[in-house]
Amino acid sequence: QQQVKQSPQSLIVQKGGISIINCAYENTAFDYFPWYQQFPGKGPALLIAIRPDVSEKKEGRFTISFNKSAKQFSLHIMDSQPGDSATYFCAASVGGATNKLIFGTGTLLAVQP
Amino acid sequence: ETGVTQTPRHLVMGMTNKKSLKCEQHLGHNAMYWYKQSAKKPLELMFVYNFKEQTENNSVPSRFSPECPNSSHLFLHLHTLQPEDSALYLCASSRELAGYNEQFFGPGTRLTVL
């Protein structure tokens, strides 16, 4: 029940296309859903986060869509660029507790020029 | 230096060696964390420190021994490791443990156990 299931494991998108990564969870007590971006040789960095009081949050080309009834949330990258090529992790926690973040397994995104 | 730094960036050790990983955060945060990152697995939280005090040990084998002398520095002492301990070890910090605070990660130490 504590797991966050992430798919796909890897994704190849053409430059200018839309990248979509999905995550699903079981624990209905989760109330904080961040996405992290990790470039090779770097640690993960917070990209965007959402709480379940809204169904969508947009920051630039990055959008989180949240479906509370389906217990799913997804990351959409619009107009994908080669510089977006990285590994993306979804995560979830209760009360925003940073010591209780449950991470997904990651999605390796490659944006082809 | 800014953010969270980790040294060394790469480490190769034999199963009988003793080595230490170092993490330093320059953000004035109060909480620090060690994570293990293995391919195709979720990040595994190993240890949590809050105001220098260990608050969590997630069933980590005793061959991993953390030390937090102050809120800015965190060490992970390694001894008699196993090949399956080969992974990327990430240090992170946050202002507080709770309250939707962002975690800042270091670049990690790539550990290979022969």
Tab-separated table of N, CA, C and O in Angstrom, chain A residues 9 31-32 36 38 41-46 51 89 95-101 103-105, chain B residues 9 33 35 37 40 42-43 45 48 56 88 90 94 96-97 99-103 105-107:
chain	number	residue	atom	x	y	z
A	9	GLN	N	8.990	2.642	-17.970
A	9	GLN	CA	10.352	2.594	-17.447
A	9	GLN	C	11.265	3.477	-18.275
A	9	GLN	O	12.217	4.073	-17.760
A	31	ASP	N	-0.805	13.092	0.445
A	31	ASP	CA	-1.341	14.408	0.110
A	31	ASP	C	-0.293	15.339	-0.466
A	31	ASP	O	-0.473	16.569	-0.493
A	32	TYR	N	0.801	14.779	-0.910
A	32	TYR	CA	1.865	15.590	-1.507
A	32	TYR	C	2.528	14.738	-2.560
A	32	TYR	O	2.959	13.613	-2.274
A	36	TYR	N	10.610	14.637	-9.416
A	36	TYR	CA	12.014	14.991	-9.400
A	36	TYR	C	12.620	14.682	-10.769
A	36	TYR	O	12.235	13.724	-11.444
A	38	GLN	N	16.370	14.053	-12.665
A	38	GLN	CA	17.761	13.723	-12.387
A	38	GLN	C	18.542	13.593	-13.680
A	38	GLN	O	18.232	12.718	-14.502
A	41	GLY	N	24.973	12.017	-13.468
A	41	GLY	CA	26.019	12.612	-12.643
A	41	GLY	C	25.522	13.635	-11.642
A	41	GLY	O	26.319	14.270	-10.948
A	42	LYS	N	24.226	13.787	-11.559
A	42	LYS	CA	23.648	14.759	-10.619
A	42	LYS	C	22.656	14.045	-9.714
A	42	LYS	O	22.162	12.965	-10.017
A	43	GLY	N	22.353	14.706	-8.590
A	43	GLY	CA	21.296	14.183	-7.746
A	43	GLY	C	19.935	14.635	-8.244
A	43	GLY	O	19.839	15.556	-9.052
A	44	PRO	N	18.875	13.993	-7.778
A	44	PRO	CA	17.529	14.426	-8.178
A	44	PRO	C	17.273	15.856	-7.711
A	44	PRO	O	17.787	16.284	-6.668
A	45	ALA	N	16.479	16.587	-8.470
A	45	ALA	CA	16.099	17.955	-8.107
A	45	ALA	C	14.592	18.090	-8.271
A	45	ALA	O	14.027	17.581	-9.246
A	46	LEU	N	13.977	18.764	-7.330
A	46	LEU	CA	12.523	18.957	-7.395
A	46	LEU	C	12.158	19.751	-8.634
A	46	LEU	O	12.706	20.824	-8.895
A	51	ARG	N	-0.580	19.179	-4.647
A	51	ARG	CA	-1.373	18.636	-3.544
A	51	ARG	C	-2.763	18.312	-4.087
A	51	ARG	O	-3.193	18.911	-5.066
A	89	PHE	N	11.408	10.987	-11.569
A	89	PHE	CA	10.859	10.194	-10.473
A	89	PHE	C	9.615	10.877	-9.933
A	89	PHE	O	9.638	12.078	-9.656
A	95	GLY	N	1.316	14.402	4.521
A	95	GLY	CA	1.644	15.625	5.243
A	95	GLY	C	2.907	16.304	4.769
A	95	GLY	O	3.478	17.139	5.480
A	96	GLY	N	3.367	15.945	3.576
A	96	GLY	CA	4.588	16.576	3.058
A	96	GLY	C	5.835	16.189	3.827
A	96	GLY	O	6.876	16.838	3.722
A	97	ALA	N	5.767	15.115	4.587
A	97	ALA	CA	6.903	14.713	5.402
A	97	ALA	C	8.062	14.279	4.520
A	97	ALA	O	7.962	13.305	3.774
A	98	THR	N	9.163	14.996	4.619
A	98	THR	CA	10.297	14.699	3.738
A	98	THR	C	10.989	13.404	4.130
A	98	THR	O	11.708	12.824	3.327
A	99	ASN	N	10.795	12.952	5.359
A	99	ASN	CA	11.402	11.682	5.761
A	99	ASN	C	10.503	10.502	5.449
A	99	ASN	O	10.825	9.377	5.803
A	100	LYS	N	9.388	10.766	4.793
A	100	LYS	CA	8.445	9.684	4.465
A	100	LYS	C	8.096	9.656	2.984
A	100	LYS	O	7.077	9.100	2.588
A	101	LEU	N	8.953	10.253	2.154
A	101	LEU	CA	8.691	10.254	0.720
A	101	LEU	C	8.829	8.847	0.165
A	101	LEU	O	9.827	8.177	0.390
A	103	PHE	N	9.162	6.908	-3.322
A	103	PHE	CA	9.518	7.218	-4.699
A	103	PHE	C	9.076	6.112	-5.649
A	103	PHE	O	9.036	4.930	-5.276
A	104	GLY	N	8.802	6.521	-6.889
A	104	GLY	CA	8.615	5.560	-7.959
A	104	GLY	C	9.965	5.058	-8.448
A	104	GLY	O	11.016	5.506	-7.981
A	105	THR	N	9.948	4.150	-9.414
A	105	THR	CA	11.172	3.519	-9.894
A	105	THR	C	11.890	4.327	-10.960
A	105	THR	O	12.988	3.974	-11.359
B	9	ARG	N	33.284	11.373	-5.226
B	9	ARG	CA	32.234	11.140	-6.220
B	9	ARG	C	32.216	9.684	-6.674
B	9	ARG	O	31.155	9.174	-7.036
B	33	TYR	N	19.755	13.474	5.171
B	33	TYR	CA	19.314	12.139	4.826
B	33	TYR	C	20.393	11.407	4.028
B	33	TYR	O	21.115	12.014	3.254
B	35	TYR	N	20.362	8.298	1.192
B	35	TYR	CA	19.558	7.429	0.341
B	35	TYR	C	20.497	6.491	-0.430
B	35	TYR	O	21.622	6.849	-0.765
B	37	GLN	N	20.533	4.570	-4.123
B	37	GLN	CA	19.867	4.518	-5.414
B	37	GLN	C	20.459	3.394	-6.254
B	37	GLN	O	21.633	3.412	-6.605
B	40	LYS	N	16.687	0.796	-11.526
B	40	LYS	CA	15.334	0.252	-11.642
B	40	LYS	C	14.658	-0.001	-10.306
B	40	LYS	O	13.706	-0.781	-10.226
B	42	PRO	N	13.180	2.040	-6.596
B	42	PRO	CA	12.911	3.342	-5.987
B	42	PRO	C	14.073	3.755	-5.086
B	42	PRO	O	14.798	2.897	-4.571
B	43	LEU	N	14.221	5.051	-4.876
B	43	LEU	CA	15.205	5.509	-3.912
B	43	LEU	C	14.868	4.915	-2.547
B	43	LEU	O	13.707	4.938	-2.112
B	45	LEU	N	15.376	5.200	1.371
B	45	LEU	CA	15.825	6.033	2.473
B	45	LEU	C	16.534	5.157	3.493
B	45	LEU	O	16.001	4.148	3.945
B	48	VAL	N	17.924	9.158	8.646
B	48	VAL	CA	17.467	10.539	8.746
B	48	VAL	C	18.034	11.147	10.010
B	48	VAL	O	17.998	10.519	11.085
B	56	GLU	N	15.722	8.257	12.169
B	56	GLU	CA	15.279	7.059	11.452
B	56	GLU	C	16.463	6.225	10.999
B	56	GLU	O	17.473	6.747	10.552
B	88	LEU	N	24.555	4.036	-6.071
B	88	LEU	CA	24.795	5.470	-5.910
B	88	LEU	C	24.231	5.877	-4.560
B	88	LEU	O	23.064	5.620	-4.261
B	90	LEU	N	23.197	8.787	-2.154
B	90	LEU	CA	22.815	10.189	-2.228
B	90	LEU	C	22.597	10.760	-0.839
B	90	LEU	O	21.974	10.129	0.013
B	94	SER	N	17.000	19.124	4.046
B	94	SER	CA	15.803	19.953	3.952
B	94	SER	C	15.757	20.864	5.171
B	94	SER	O	16.370	20.560	6.196
B	96	GLU	N	13.293	21.493	7.222
B	96	GLU	CA	12.659	20.774	8.317
B	96	GLU	C	12.267	19.395	7.816
B	96	GLU	O	12.314	19.124	6.620
B	97	LEU	N	11.819	18.532	8.753
B	97	LEU	CA	11.363	17.198	8.350
B	97	LEU	C	9.974	17.242	7.748
B	97	LEU	O	9.665	16.503	6.829
B	99	GLY	N	6.169	19.583	6.780
B	99	GLY	CA	5.731	20.874	6.282
B	99	GLY	C	6.031	21.146	4.843
B	99	GLY	O	6.188	22.290	4.451
B	100	TYR	N	6.083	20.084	4.029
B	100	TYR	CA	6.238	20.247	2.580
B	100	TYR	C	7.523	20.986	2.220
B	100	TYR	O	7.564	21.784	1.291
B	101	ASN	N	8.570	20.710	2.946
B	101	ASN	CA	9.852	21.325	2.632
B	101	ASN	C	10.554	20.566	1.516
B	101	ASN	O	10.555	19.345	1.481
B	102	GLU	N	11.169	21.308	0.632
B	102	GLU	CA	11.884	20.685	-0.480
B	102	GLU	C	13.149	20.016	0.008
B	102	GLU	O	13.866	20.538	0.867
B	103	GLN	N	13.418	18.832	-0.541
B	103	GLN	CA	14.675	18.146	-0.290
B	103	GLN	C	15.667	18.525	-1.374
B	103	GLN	O	15.337	18.500	-2.556
B	105	PHE	N	19.239	17.460	-3.032
B	105	PHE	CA	20.128	16.313	-3.113
B	105	PHE	C	21.529	16.724	-3.566
B	105	PHE	O	21.703	17.658	-4.364
B	106	GLY	N	22.512	15.991	-3.065
B	106	GLY	CA	23.849	16.106	-3.591
B	106	GLY	C	24.002	15.262	-4.845
B	106	GLY	O	23.063	14.549	-5.233
B	107	PRO	N	25.174	15.307	-5.481
B	107	PRO	CA	25.373	14.560	-6.727
B	107	PRO	C	25.588	13.072	-6.530
B	107	PRO	O	25.531	12.304	-7.485
